[in-house]
mmCIF file of C-alpha atoms in Angstrom:
data_model
loop_
_atom_site.group_PDB
_atom_site.id
_atom_site.type_symbol
_atom_site.label_atom_id
_atom_site.label_comp_id
_atom_site.label_asym_id
_atom_site.label_seq_id
_atom_site.Cartn_x
_atom_site.Cartn_y
_atom_site.Cartn_z
ATOM 1 C CA MET A 206 -16.363 42.655 36.587
ATOM 2 C CA ALA A 207 -17.662 42.858 32.923
ATOM 3 C CA LEU A 208 -15.527 42.547 29.963
ATOM 4 C CA PRO A 209 -15.083 45.520 27.665
ATOM 5 C CA PHE A 210 -17.318 45.100 24.821
ATOM 6 C CA HIS A 211 -14.597 44.762 22.104
ATOM 7 C CA ALA A 212 -12.950 41.920 24.361
ATOM 8 C CA LEU A 213 -16.213 40.274 24.723
ATOM 9 C CA ILE A 214 -16.787 40.199 20.847
ATOM 10 C CA ALA A 215 -12.937 39.087 20.454
ATOM 11 C CA THR A 216 -13.560 36.174 22.715
ATOM 12 C CA MET A 217 -16.811 35.198 20.970
ATOM 13 C CA GLN A 218 -14.981 35.234 17.615
ATOM 14 C CA LYS A 219 -12.410 32.915 19.161
ATOM 15 C CA GLN A 220 -14.882 30.594 20.195
ATOM 16 C CA LEU A 221 -16.921 30.567 16.840
ATOM 17 C CA PHE A 222 -13.696 30.189 14.958
ATOM 18 C CA ARG A 223 -12.847 26.951 17.179
ATOM 19 C CA LEU A 224 -16.492 25.745 16.719
ATOM 20 C CA ALA A 225 -16.237 26.190 12.949
ATOM 21 C CA LEU A 226 -12.860 24.289 13.111
ATOM 22 C CA ALA A 227 -14.180 21.356 14.952
ATOM 23 C CA MET A 228 -17.301 21.042 12.736
ATOM 24 C CA MET A 229 -15.126 21.059 9.716
ATOM 25 C CA ALA A 230 -12.789 18.352 11.183
ATOM 26 C CA GLY A 231 -15.727 16.250 11.862
ATOM 27 C CA THR A 232 -17.280 16.555 8.545
ATOM 28 C CA LEU A 233 -13.916 15.736 6.947
ATOM 29 C CA MET A 234 -13.346 12.493 9.592
ATOM 30 C CA GLY A 235 -16.751 11.519 8.364
ATOM 31 C CA GLN A 236 -15.656 11.469 4.681
ATOM 32 C CA THR A 237 -13.871 8.204 3.486
ATOM 33 C CA ALA A 238 -12.111 7.842 0.403
ATOM 34 C CA PRO A 239 -13.535 4.696 -1.793
ATOM 35 C CA PRO A 240 -11.532 1.588 -1.155
ATOM 36 C CA PRO A 241 -8.658 0.737 -3.538
ATOM 37 C CA ASN A 242 -9.610 -1.533 -6.614
ATOM 38 C CA TYR A 243 -7.345 -4.584 -6.096
ATOM 39 C CA SER A 244 -9.080 -6.327 -9.086
ATOM 40 C CA GLY A 245 -6.841 -7.079 -11.998
ATOM 41 C CA THR A 246 -3.978 -9.408 -13.128
ATOM 42 C CA TYR A 247 -0.882 -10.231 -11.131
ATOM 43 C CA SER A 248 2.388 -12.087 -11.643
ATOM 44 C CA PHE A 249 2.799 -15.578 -10.428
ATOM 45 C CA LEU A 250 5.598 -17.827 -9.777
ATOM 46 C CA LYS A 251 7.019 -18.228 -13.332
ATOM 47 C CA GLU A 252 7.163 -15.858 -16.282
ATOM 48 C CA GLY A 253 4.095 -15.919 -18.422
ATOM 49 C CA GLU A 254 2.022 -17.448 -15.453
ATOM 50 C CA PHE A 255 -0.467 -15.273 -13.610
ATOM 51 C CA VAL A 256 -3.162 -14.540 -11.037
ATOM 52 C CA GLN A 257 -6.471 -13.091 -12.115
ATOM 53 C CA ILE A 258 -8.321 -11.444 -9.374
ATOM 54 C CA THR A 259 -11.856 -9.642 -9.298
ATOM 55 C CA VAL A 260 -13.076 -8.364 -6.117
ATOM 56 C CA GLU A 261 -16.843 -8.595 -6.114
ATOM 57 C CA ASP A 262 -19.416 -7.122 -3.712
ATOM 58 C CA VAL A 263 -18.783 -7.103 0.267
ATOM 59 C CA GLY A 264 -15.264 -8.562 -0.026
ATOM 60 C CA LYS A 265 -16.001 -11.616 -1.837
ATOM 61 C CA VAL A 266 -13.098 -12.373 -4.518
ATOM 62 C CA THR A 267 -13.243 -14.781 -7.546
ATOM 63 C CA GLY A 268 -10.456 -15.395 -9.937
ATOM 64 C CA PHE A 269 -8.121 -18.081 -11.067
ATOM 65 C CA ILE A 270 -4.349 -18.977 -11.417
ATOM 66 C CA SER A 271 -3.222 -19.661 -14.826
ATOM 67 C CA ARG A 272 0.166 -21.646 -14.522
ATOM 68 C CA TYR A 273 2.267 -24.174 -16.606
ATOM 69 C CA GLY A 274 1.700 -27.870 -15.948
ATOM 70 C CA ASP A 275 4.299 -29.743 -13.817
ATOM 71 C CA ALA A 276 4.246 -32.945 -15.660
ATOM 72 C CA ASP A 277 6.511 -33.661 -18.779
ATOM 73 C CA ASN A 278 3.479 -33.971 -21.149
ATOM 74 C CA GLU A 279 1.840 -30.724 -19.858
ATOM 75 C CA LYS A 280 5.077 -28.432 -19.774
ATOM 76 C CA ASP A 281 3.816 -26.161 -22.429
ATOM 77 C CA ALA A 282 -0.052 -26.395 -21.613
ATOM 78 C CA PHE A 283 -1.722 -23.894 -19.186
ATOM 79 C CA LEU A 284 -3.634 -25.100 -16.249
ATOM 80 C CA ASP A 285 -6.188 -22.884 -14.634
ATOM 81 C CA HIS A 286 -6.844 -23.224 -11.227
ATOM 82 C CA PHE A 287 -10.114 -21.278 -10.373
ATOM 83 C CA PHE A 288 -11.046 -20.079 -6.845
ATOM 84 C CA LYS A 289 -13.368 -22.227 -5.038
ATOM 85 C CA ALA A 290 -13.158 -19.597 -2.189
ATOM 86 C CA GLY A 291 -11.944 -16.069 -1.741
ATOM 87 C CA LYS A 292 -12.287 -13.285 0.737
ATOM 88 C CA LEU A 293 -10.944 -9.802 1.005
ATOM 89 C CA ASN A 294 -11.172 -7.874 4.300
ATOM 90 C CA GLY A 295 -9.626 -4.386 3.871
ATOM 91 C CA SER A 296 -6.399 -4.974 2.268
ATOM 92 C CA ASN A 297 -6.177 -8.833 3.320
ATOM 93 C CA LEU A 298 -6.766 -11.662 1.037
ATOM 94 C CA THR A 299 -7.295 -15.305 1.292
ATOM 95 C CA PHE A 300 -8.207 -17.759 -1.554
ATOM 96 C CA SER A 301 -8.294 -21.710 -2.067
ATOM 97 C CA THR A 302 -8.277 -22.943 -5.520
ATOM 98 C CA GLN A 303 -9.914 -25.891 -7.160
ATOM 99 C CA THR A 304 -7.877 -28.978 -7.665
ATOM 100 C CA VAL A 305 -6.557 -29.493 -11.162
ATOM 101 C CA HIS A 306 -4.294 -32.693 -11.796
ATOM 102 C CA GLY A 307 -3.829 -33.054 -8.137
ATOM 103 C CA VAL A 308 -2.401 -29.542 -7.439
ATOM 104 C CA TRP A 309 -4.435 -26.916 -5.528
ATOM 105 C CA PHE A 310 -3.254 -23.502 -3.935
ATOM 106 C CA ASP A 311 -4.049 -21.669 -0.758
ATOM 107 C CA PHE A 312 -3.008 -18.165 -0.214
ATOM 108 C CA LYS A 313 -3.077 -15.919 2.641
ATOM 109 C CA GLY A 314 -1.481 -12.172 2.616
ATOM 110 C CA ALA A 315 -2.328 -8.795 1.716
ATOM 111 C CA PHE A 316 -2.220 -6.059 -0.864
ATOM 112 C CA GLU A 317 0.391 -3.254 -0.715
ATOM 113 C CA ARG A 318 1.223 -0.321 -2.773
ATOM 114 C CA GLY A 319 4.045 -1.161 -4.985
ATOM 115 C CA ASP A 320 6.550 1.153 -6.942
ATOM 116 C CA GLY A 321 4.376 1.749 -9.776
ATOM 117 C CA LYS A 322 3.495 5.515 -9.908
ATOM 118 C CA THR A 323 0.001 4.776 -11.577
ATOM 119 C CA PRO A 324 -2.122 1.943 -12.282
ATOM 120 C CA GLY A 325 -0.949 1.823 -16.016
ATOM 121 C CA GLU A 326 2.651 0.705 -14.611
ATOM 122 C CA GLU A 327 3.529 -2.391 -13.507
ATOM 123 C CA ALA A 328 3.536 -3.289 -9.555
ATOM 124 C CA TYR A 329 1.301 -0.392 -8.820
ATOM 125 C CA TYR A 330 0.024 -3.069 -6.212
ATOM 126 C CA LEU A 331 1.582 -6.167 -4.636
ATOM 127 C CA LEU A 332 0.059 -8.936 -3.411
ATOM 128 C CA LYS A 333 2.297 -10.462 -0.623
ATOM 129 C CA GLY A 334 1.900 -13.411 1.571
ATOM 130 C CA THR A 335 2.234 -17.181 2.043
ATOM 131 C CA LEU A 336 1.312 -19.547 -0.901
ATOM 132 C CA THR A 337 0.816 -23.253 -0.141
ATOM 133 C CA ARG A 338 1.082 -25.619 -2.865
ATOM 134 C CA ASN A 339 -0.932 -28.796 -2.194
ATOM 135 C CA SER A 340 -0.535 -32.036 -4.149
ATOM 136 C CA THR A 341 -1.762 -35.429 -3.835
ATOM 137 C CA ASP A 342 0.103 -38.267 -5.656
ATOM 138 C CA ALA A 343 -1.002 -41.509 -7.241
ATOM 139 C CA ASN A 344 -0.918 -43.249 -3.814
ATOM 140 C CA LYS A 345 -3.272 -40.578 -2.443
ATOM 141 C CA LYS A 346 -0.767 -39.025 -0.147
ATOM 142 C CA THR A 347 -1.064 -35.270 0.434
ATOM 143 C CA SER A 348 2.072 -33.054 0.599
ATOM 144 C CA SER A 349 2.208 -29.327 1.083
ATOM 145 C CA THR A 350 4.853 -26.708 0.409
ATOM 146 C CA ALA A 351 4.500 -23.185 1.870
ATOM 147 C CA ILE A 352 6.421 -20.287 0.264
ATOM 148 C CA GLU A 353 6.667 -16.557 1.142
ATOM 149 C CA VAL A 354 5.653 -14.741 -2.463
ATOM 150 C CA SER A 355 5.410 -11.126 -3.769
ATOM 151 C CA PHE A 356 3.123 -10.924 -6.922
ATOM 152 C CA LYS A 357 3.339 -7.355 -9.161
ATOM 153 C CA SER A 358 0.173 -6.167 -10.655
ATOM 154 C CA PHE A 359 0.284 -5.820 -14.403
ATOM 155 C CA PRO A 360 -0.234 -2.281 -16.041
ATOM 156 C CA GLU A 361 -4.009 -1.540 -15.885
ATOM 157 C CA SER A 362 -3.928 -1.318 -19.731
ATOM 158 C CA MET A 363 -3.005 -4.788 -19.949
ATOM 159 C CA ASP A 364 -5.911 -5.739 -17.906
ATOM 160 C CA ALA A 365 -8.528 -4.100 -19.895
ATOM 161 C CA PRO A 366 -10.702 -6.349 -22.197
ATOM 162 C CA ARG A 367 -9.756 -6.145 -25.657
ATOM 163 C CA GLN A 368 -12.019 -5.066 -28.463
ATOM 164 C CA LYS A 369 -12.903 -7.271 -31.727
ATOM 165 C CA PRO A 370 -11.802 -5.402 -34.711
ATOM 166 C CA ASP A 371 -15.023 -4.259 -36.745
#
């Protein structure tokens, strides 16, 4: 039994509508947002210390930790531990620093969104994970201490390069 003409048209319209929705869904699913830019400055263990992170091409990460020295004669001096290796895979970050005055750091963790509402606010991103402080003493004995950390991103405007006055 054949369908009346208007019922046939209605059925075809429904099928076309479903097809159009399926095509739009496929197109939208194929579009991906650009990955977050995690590059910037983050707090470190003590007030005034920081981690500078720069995400390069294909997940390569460069940067450094700037921290106060541990010895009595370097308490007011900043020591910079440059990354010797760093990798970003999605939001997961790992890095190891060079040794400075017998101390180096390893980090394994991930970036998360923080409480900051915009990149111009503190803690727009958080870097959470395990930081391992490694040290070698005068007798060449190595020790390691691992702690769970959460570093807050500095406001983006603080990261911007400063221009020299004319």
